[in-house]
Amino acid sequence: MARVVIVSNRVPVPSFRGARAGGLTVALHDVFKNGALWLGWSGEIAAETNTKAKIEPSGKFDFATIDLSEDDYKRFYVGFANSVLWPLLHFQPGLLEFDREDFEAYLDVNRTYAKALVPLLKPTDLIWVHDYHLIPLGMALRALGVKNRIGFFLHVPFVPASLFAVLPPAEALLRMLCTYDVVGFQAHQHLHDFEDCLLGFLNVAHQRGSPIVIDGHPVHVAAMPIGIDTRAFARQAKKAMQGRAAHRLDESVQGRALMIGVDRLDYSKGLPNRFEAFGRLLDRFPEHRLKVTYLQVAARSREDVTEYQRLKRELDRLAGEINGRHAEFDWVPLRYMTRAVTRSSLAGFHRQARVGLVTPLRDGMNLVAKEYIAAQDPEDPGVLVLSRFAGAAEEMTEAIIINPHDPDEITEAMHQALIMPLDERKARYEKLFEKICQTTAATYCRDFIAALSAGSNGGNQIT
Ligand code: ADQ
């Protein structure tokens, strides 16, 4: 079998294993046990962005990392990637901070990734590029003469043409996506929005079931949802119940119903509305006063981006306000922490929680929804409250599905989840668990690599 070469913004090198909060690392970590090369940014800032990767073998993986200069970090990562593409692709055009120089740096850093990768490539390698930071990489590799099959997977949502048009280099980016051999999305909705852009910008209508052809080049596009290693996470959760963290949480909750949220501290995750909804739960349904504890684990993220600093201040204020208004001398209703927690502790916390709150305003998939369900005790499962705008909602229809823009709807879902009888909880859980056993990290990788291996002239049709 051909070697797979993964390229992503960050690389899970052994030195930063442990507590980590990146969706991609979590999803792919266990799958390529048989060897792969993984190239990306080291997370280090250097005097200059370098084109020679540092190789660090670890088990069957070779991790190849490059450092970024301060200026590239600010313009490529903080700037175009996270202050333009991230807000745009999460339907927040009002947060865009576009600057042409940032876009130039974005293209430049992608060329650097390409230069770093070329000397490491074998002719039969399958190249799998991940996420919005690296949209131009395929084109940059082709410009250096790379003939390998190259695929791209977008972890975040896509947007319809009327919104994509907000982006000054919209058409250029769309054309860059079309230089790949395979382009994968998390959800059918994202694929649909991409097709809308193809029609709106390039006047190309995509016939489902056949590749799209742009400038004579066929591109296979498909929805290929990411998943987790469900059974392994379920085992981890069961085991974690014996651990110290689970005991400490259990003791501190003192028999109250626990509601949990686990997110990066990101404006796409809908945290202010969730906090607001919790405050309203205590106002509108006073029977839950003193009887419920909401634990929000919100790992700090992208702290160099202004909007994330603003969000943190807002959440600090909201948490203080809710607790100030509702707490009793022996009960703090909302526990809000901004550190990452180890996966094992999280698995145990999920299992202890009667309600899992996953209420993003937009999300590519949201793996926490899957982890929450995987962690449940089949004999006494909790209830998932899930935003209709998470990619996960396309599949996980037995959750309580809400519109995260309506705090009252979240409040009512919290109440419904807290009072749901055991037989209904079990029925919903069983269906959800079965689904997340069918779409896993392994099936996601297998599907993508099968699509990438299939030749462009026939082979598997994956549209
Ligand atoms: P993220 O936006 O990072 O990922 P998500 O899918 O929720 O979001 O994955 C985060 C992963 O990190 C999960 O495994 C979770 O357990 C862990 N994590 C989150 N918050 C944490 C915390 N506070 N402490 C410790 N661990 C935490 C992007 C897209 C998603 C998509 C993933 C994978 O935005 O939509 O699901 O990639 O494709």
XYZ file of C-alpha atoms and ligand atoms in Angstrom:
501
model
C 0.000 0.000 0.000
C 1.232 3.506 -0.815
C 2.568 5.617 2.030
C 0.247 8.363 3.222
C 1.735 11.812 3.708
C -0.360 14.035 5.951
C 0.084 17.782 5.933
C -1.680 19.901 8.530
C -1.058 23.175 10.239
C 0.071 21.588 13.499
C 1.722 18.225 14.006
C 1.144 16.066 17.093
C 4.878 15.553 17.773
C 5.584 13.460 20.872
C 6.725 16.499 22.845
C 3.194 17.899 23.054
C 1.169 14.801 23.714
C -0.946 14.628 26.856
C -3.549 17.315 27.410
C -4.345 18.640 23.965
C -7.303 20.279 22.364
C -7.003 19.879 18.590
C -9.686 18.015 16.703
C -7.431 16.731 13.958
C -4.748 15.258 16.199
C -7.373 13.465 18.202
C -9.117 12.017 15.170
C -6.076 10.732 13.321
C -3.772 9.729 16.072
C -4.633 6.058 16.351
C -5.298 5.286 12.740
C -1.990 5.339 10.888
C -0.362 2.730 13.032
C 1.393 1.335 9.985
C 3.508 4.314 9.201
C 3.044 7.688 7.641
C 4.851 10.962 7.209
C 3.229 13.973 8.877
C 4.404 17.487 8.019
C 3.357 20.724 9.687
C 4.283 23.678 11.830
C 6.248 22.851 14.986
C 4.407 25.493 16.998
C 7.758 27.280 17.399
C 8.566 30.821 16.312
C 12.032 31.227 14.737
C 14.036 34.128 13.295
C 12.963 32.981 9.809
C 10.427 30.564 8.385
C 12.484 27.569 7.302
C 12.028 25.323 4.293
C 14.024 22.398 5.674
C 11.877 20.230 7.903
C 13.159 18.728 11.122
C 12.377 15.000 11.136
C 11.414 13.257 14.349
C 10.574 9.559 14.022
C 8.185 8.277 16.637
C 7.010 4.694 16.421
C 5.725 4.168 12.939
C 5.307 7.872 12.248
C 7.841 10.299 10.880
C 6.954 13.781 12.086
C 8.424 16.568 9.967
C 8.158 20.082 11.330
C 9.026 23.575 10.213
C 9.170 26.744 12.317
C 7.465 30.009 11.377
C 8.863 33.511 11.665
C 7.043 35.954 13.948
C 5.777 37.889 10.941
C 4.481 34.776 9.153
C 2.852 33.582 12.366
C 1.031 36.904 12.686
C 0.029 37.268 9.054
C -0.555 33.659 7.994
C -1.851 32.072 11.196
C -3.348 34.866 13.298
C -4.165 36.973 10.243
C -5.547 35.327 7.126
C -6.206 31.841 8.528
C -7.806 32.767 11.837
C -9.066 36.319 11.350
C -10.438 35.837 7.826
C -11.041 32.215 6.828
C -12.116 30.932 10.245
C -14.782 33.606 10.875
C -15.976 33.539 7.263
C -16.344 29.752 7.136
C -18.204 29.929 10.456
C -20.720 32.427 9.045
C -19.321 35.445 10.901
C -18.473 37.928 8.111
C -18.671 40.791 10.614
C -15.521 39.491 12.301
C -13.376 39.440 9.147
C -10.152 41.454 9.285
C -8.899 41.225 5.726
C -5.497 42.607 4.778
C -3.823 41.948 1.402
C -0.414 41.496 2.997
C -1.822 38.766 5.236
C -3.176 36.996 2.178
C 0.247 37.246 0.476
C 1.854 35.744 3.601
C -0.749 32.961 3.550
C 0.232 32.086 -0.028
C 3.916 32.376 0.853
C 3.754 30.087 3.867
C 1.920 27.532 1.755
C 4.757 27.699 -0.784
C 7.173 27.113 2.099
C 5.271 24.000 3.202
C 5.473 22.789 -0.405
C 9.238 23.393 -0.582
C 9.744 21.582 2.720
C 7.677 18.612 1.562
C 9.083 18.008 -1.918
C 12.473 16.514 -0.860
C 10.668 14.091 1.488
C 8.292 12.690 -1.126
C 8.336 9.308 -2.851
C 6.657 9.043 -6.266
C 3.918 6.708 -4.992
C 2.996 8.710 -1.871
C -0.602 9.782 -1.415
C -0.675 13.341 -0.107
C -3.495 14.266 2.244
C -3.749 17.972 3.074
C -5.861 19.139 6.015
C -7.912 22.208 6.583
C -8.340 25.881 5.795
C -4.771 26.934 6.608
C -3.500 24.999 3.610
C -5.957 25.539 0.755
C -3.189 26.762 -1.649
C -0.807 23.878 -0.876
C -1.991 21.590 -3.687
C -1.395 24.305 -6.262
C 2.012 25.110 -4.734
C 3.034 21.444 -4.944
C 1.921 21.183 -8.568
C 3.953 24.316 -9.350
C 7.022 22.458 -8.042
C 6.316 19.542 -10.386
C 4.715 17.131 -7.899
C 2.698 14.492 -9.794
C 1.386 12.493 -6.818
C -2.309 12.263 -6.029
C -3.199 15.085 -3.665
C -6.376 15.297 -1.603
C -7.768 18.009 0.667
C -10.133 17.673 3.608
C -11.891 20.673 5.098
C -12.554 20.228 8.829
C -14.680 23.346 9.113
C -17.941 24.216 7.324
C -18.216 25.775 3.882
C -20.470 28.717 3.045
C -22.870 29.516 0.193
C -21.772 31.735 -2.702
C -23.519 34.876 -1.432
C -21.418 34.703 1.742
C -18.178 33.451 0.147
C -18.323 36.536 -2.066
C -17.449 38.633 0.994
C -13.893 37.299 0.733
C -11.844 39.462 -1.666
C -9.847 36.509 -3.130
C -12.896 34.206 -3.136
C -12.585 33.010 -6.716
C -8.836 32.453 -6.423
C -9.327 30.243 -3.355
C -12.089 28.303 -5.038
C -9.824 27.624 -8.016
C -7.064 26.501 -5.646
C -9.444 23.959 -4.091
C -10.168 22.685 -7.589
C -6.506 21.818 -8.212
C -6.798 18.867 -5.799
C -7.735 15.379 -6.981
C -10.123 14.868 -4.067
C -11.877 17.434 -1.876
C -13.718 16.131 1.205
C -16.220 17.861 3.481
C -17.620 16.916 6.870
C -21.296 17.172 5.956
C -23.617 17.169 2.969
C -24.623 20.734 3.792
C -21.010 21.898 3.341
C -20.741 20.011 0.053
C -23.977 21.619 -1.060
C -22.644 25.114 -0.201
C -19.408 24.362 -2.069
C -21.439 23.364 -5.117
C -23.319 26.638 -4.805
C -19.967 28.461 -4.981
C -18.858 26.453 -8.013
C -22.005 27.501 -9.784
C -21.945 31.098 -8.572
C -18.252 31.827 -9.242
C -17.161 29.402 -11.951
C -20.498 28.656 -13.598
C -19.879 24.926 -13.100
C -22.826 22.718 -12.187
C -21.853 19.620 -10.248
C -23.725 16.468 -11.187
C -23.734 14.232 -8.132
C -22.185 10.919 -9.162
C -19.524 12.344 -11.419
C -16.379 14.356 -10.803
C -16.379 18.067 -11.459
C -14.061 19.121 -14.245
C -12.346 22.497 -13.958
C -9.878 23.518 -16.681
C -9.810 19.876 -17.854
C -8.902 18.553 -14.384
C -11.368 16.167 -12.677
C -11.950 16.739 -8.968
C -13.824 14.211 -6.863
C -15.812 15.919 -4.150
C -17.663 14.175 -1.350
C -18.953 14.393 2.196
C -16.850 12.095 4.403
C -17.700 12.736 8.050
C -14.967 12.396 10.641
C -15.505 10.174 13.677
C -13.756 8.927 16.793
C -12.518 5.536 17.937
C -15.842 4.991 19.681
C -15.220 1.672 21.405
C -11.806 2.728 22.679
C -13.271 5.970 24.078
C -16.091 3.996 25.722
C -13.526 1.724 27.412
C -11.477 4.733 28.478
C -14.546 6.358 30.038
C -15.452 3.225 31.972
C -11.905 2.892 33.258
C -11.660 6.584 34.114
C -14.489 6.160 36.604
C -11.971 4.416 38.885
C -9.536 7.351 38.605
C -8.864 10.181 41.030
C -10.336 12.938 38.852
C -13.678 11.137 38.508
C -13.811 10.530 42.274
C -13.053 14.157 43.030
C -15.733 15.352 40.636
C -18.261 12.875 41.989
C -17.610 13.926 45.586
C -17.824 17.602 44.779
C -21.101 17.309 42.864
C -22.761 15.699 45.897
C -25.447 13.782 44.073
C -26.608 16.711 41.923
C -27.282 16.220 38.211
C -24.194 17.221 36.229
C -24.380 19.026 32.884
C -21.133 19.259 30.928
C -19.722 21.338 28.078
C -16.250 20.716 26.636
C -15.028 23.124 23.982
C -12.140 25.205 22.833
C -12.778 28.759 23.950
C -13.951 29.864 20.510
C -16.776 32.146 19.385
C -18.024 29.477 16.991
C -18.895 27.227 19.933
C -21.816 29.339 21.117
C -20.719 29.601 24.752
C -22.317 32.946 25.701
C -25.759 31.720 24.607
C -25.208 28.461 26.468
C -24.313 30.339 29.668
C -27.292 32.611 29.171
C -29.539 29.565 28.672
C -28.277 28.055 31.918
C -29.077 31.248 33.807
C -32.588 31.146 32.336
C -32.968 27.474 33.323
C -32.545 28.462 36.958
C -35.025 31.332 36.528
C -37.678 29.565 34.494
C -37.454 26.084 36.040
C -36.721 26.723 39.727
C -37.135 23.009 40.505
C -33.531 22.619 39.264
C -32.107 25.154 41.722
C -29.628 23.461 44.089
C -30.078 20.208 42.132
C -27.893 20.800 39.090
C -24.256 21.667 38.452
C -22.990 22.791 35.054
C -19.289 22.171 34.388
C -17.842 24.039 31.403
C -14.330 23.054 30.357
C -13.250 25.705 27.852
C -9.626 25.307 26.832
C -8.035 28.639 25.911
C -7.246 28.854 22.223
C -5.780 31.352 19.708
C -5.171 33.899 22.421
C -3.315 36.172 19.994
C -6.539 36.804 18.045
C -8.387 39.841 19.455
C -11.833 38.333 19.154
C -10.834 35.401 21.385
C -9.622 37.792 24.090
C -12.951 39.591 23.903
C -14.871 36.323 24.167
C -12.916 35.273 27.244
C -13.741 38.547 28.966
C -17.400 38.106 28.086
C -17.523 34.564 29.467
C -15.663 35.560 32.639
C -18.266 38.265 33.146
C -21.247 36.032 32.364
C -20.026 33.237 34.638
C -19.523 35.693 37.491
C -22.917 37.233 36.888
C -24.768 33.884 36.792
C -23.060 32.575 39.903
C -23.476 35.890 41.695
C -27.192 35.824 40.966
C -27.934 32.162 41.677
C -25.276 30.672 43.989
C -26.045 29.712 47.568
C -23.415 29.518 50.279
C -23.134 25.744 49.633
C -23.850 25.612 45.866
C -22.040 27.126 42.903
C -24.220 26.369 39.868
C -21.684 27.076 37.090
C -18.114 25.798 37.196
C -16.116 27.335 34.412
C -12.493 26.399 33.770
C -10.267 27.537 30.920
C -7.635 24.807 30.973
C -7.401 21.704 28.779
C -8.080 18.500 30.694
C -6.532 15.114 29.908
C -8.548 12.900 27.609
C -8.903 10.257 30.240
C -10.337 12.679 32.821
C -12.675 14.125 30.192
C -13.936 10.673 29.283
C -14.831 10.061 32.932
C -16.469 13.487 33.293
C -18.657 12.824 30.259
C -19.782 9.524 31.729
C -20.720 11.214 34.973
C -22.747 13.905 33.238
C -26.511 13.500 32.886
C -26.529 16.090 30.080
C -23.927 16.889 27.378
C -24.173 20.412 25.932
C -22.858 20.862 22.389
C -24.344 24.090 21.079
C -22.005 25.668 18.485
C -23.289 28.406 16.183
C -21.467 26.530 13.377
C -19.122 23.576 13.515
C -17.554 21.346 10.876
C -18.397 18.215 12.831
C -17.822 18.564 16.604
C -16.184 15.480 18.021
C -17.250 16.269 21.563
C -20.819 15.260 20.631
C -19.505 11.828 19.651
C -17.224 11.548 22.681
C -20.082 12.376 25.044
C -22.243 9.582 23.634
C -19.350 7.106 23.476
C -18.610 7.696 27.160
C -22.102 6.938 28.495
C -23.045 4.047 30.737
C -25.449 1.975 28.561
C -27.558 1.155 31.638
C -27.975 4.796 32.697
C -27.055 7.021 29.759
C -27.141 10.811 29.704
C -28.758 13.023 27.054
C -27.019 15.018 24.331
C -28.247 18.532 23.508
C -26.889 19.301 20.043
C -26.885 22.335 17.773
C -28.492 21.839 14.381
C -25.507 23.746 12.934
C -22.881 21.203 13.995
C -21.961 18.792 11.195
C -22.640 16.039 13.760
C -26.367 16.900 13.672
C -26.708 15.428 10.158
C -26.129 11.999 11.665
C -26.942 12.316 15.363
C -30.633 13.016 14.969
C -31.642 11.295 18.232
C -30.000 14.046 20.262
C -32.224 16.933 21.384
C -31.579 19.207 18.419
C -31.691 22.949 19.081
C -31.103 26.268 17.377
C -28.185 27.792 19.323
C -29.252 31.331 18.466
C -32.298 30.973 20.723
C -31.193 30.771 24.386
C -34.745 29.905 25.443
C -34.714 26.870 23.181
C -31.462 25.720 24.800
C -33.024 26.286 28.232
C -36.017 24.133 27.317
C -33.720 21.417 25.944
C -31.721 21.448 29.204
C -34.942 21.006 31.158
C -36.183 18.241 28.843
C -32.850 16.425 29.172
C -32.786 16.735 32.960
C -36.240 15.203 33.400
C -36.080 12.611 30.594
C -37.117 9.118 31.784
C -34.613 6.264 31.633
C -36.332 4.316 28.840
C -36.252 7.333 26.502
C -32.642 8.099 27.414
C -31.690 4.510 26.622
C -33.581 4.436 23.330
C -31.897 7.625 22.114
C -28.461 6.561 23.341
C -28.615 3.135 21.690
C -29.368 4.609 18.276
C -26.685 7.277 18.640
C -24.080 4.809 19.851
C -24.757 2.518 16.902
C -24.303 5.427 14.493
C -21.000 6.565 15.960
C -19.734 2.986 15.805
C -20.407 3.053 12.070
C -18.758 6.376 11.297
C -15.426 6.296 13.122
C -11.950 7.770 12.800
C -10.963 4.570 10.987
C -13.832 4.632 8.447
C -13.164 8.323 7.807
C -9.500 7.696 7.011
C -10.232 4.575 4.986
C -12.866 6.374 2.910
C -10.644 9.343 2.223
C -7.634 7.236 1.290
C -9.757 4.961 -0.907
C -10.963 8.048 -2.763
C -7.442 9.364 -3.071
C -6.065 6.027 -4.284
C -8.718 5.681 -6.950
C -7.333 6.933 -10.289
C -8.944 9.908 -11.917
C -9.773 7.835 -15.016
C -12.422 5.503 -13.646
C -11.669 3.733 -10.364
C -13.991 4.306 -7.441
C -16.552 6.926 -8.014
C -16.892 8.830 -4.792
C -18.936 11.839 -5.624
P -12.242 21.790 16.926
O -12.908 23.078 16.620
O -11.037 21.856 17.756
O -11.924 20.977 15.616
P -13.936 19.540 18.094
O -14.462 18.679 17.012
O -14.915 19.840 19.150
O -13.414 20.969 17.676
O -12.711 18.722 18.622
C -11.990 19.053 19.665
C -11.247 17.861 20.237
O -10.452 18.432 21.237
C -12.181 16.851 20.889
O -11.623 15.564 20.821
C -12.248 17.331 22.315
O -12.407 16.304 23.295
C -10.927 18.034 22.508
N -11.201 19.230 23.362
C -12.070 20.219 23.105
N -12.120 21.084 24.128
C -11.282 20.605 25.049
C -10.933 21.031 26.346
N -11.494 22.101 26.899
N -10.015 20.284 27.007
C -9.497 19.184 26.449
N -9.812 18.723 25.249
C -10.692 19.416 24.561
C -12.092 21.126 14.192
C -13.484 21.535 13.717
C -14.534 20.558 14.202
C -14.163 19.143 13.777
C -12.735 18.830 14.155
C -12.297 17.490 13.586
O -13.800 22.850 14.152
O -15.812 20.872 13.690
O -15.029 18.216 14.409
O -11.840 19.817 13.673
O -12.503 17.439 12.219
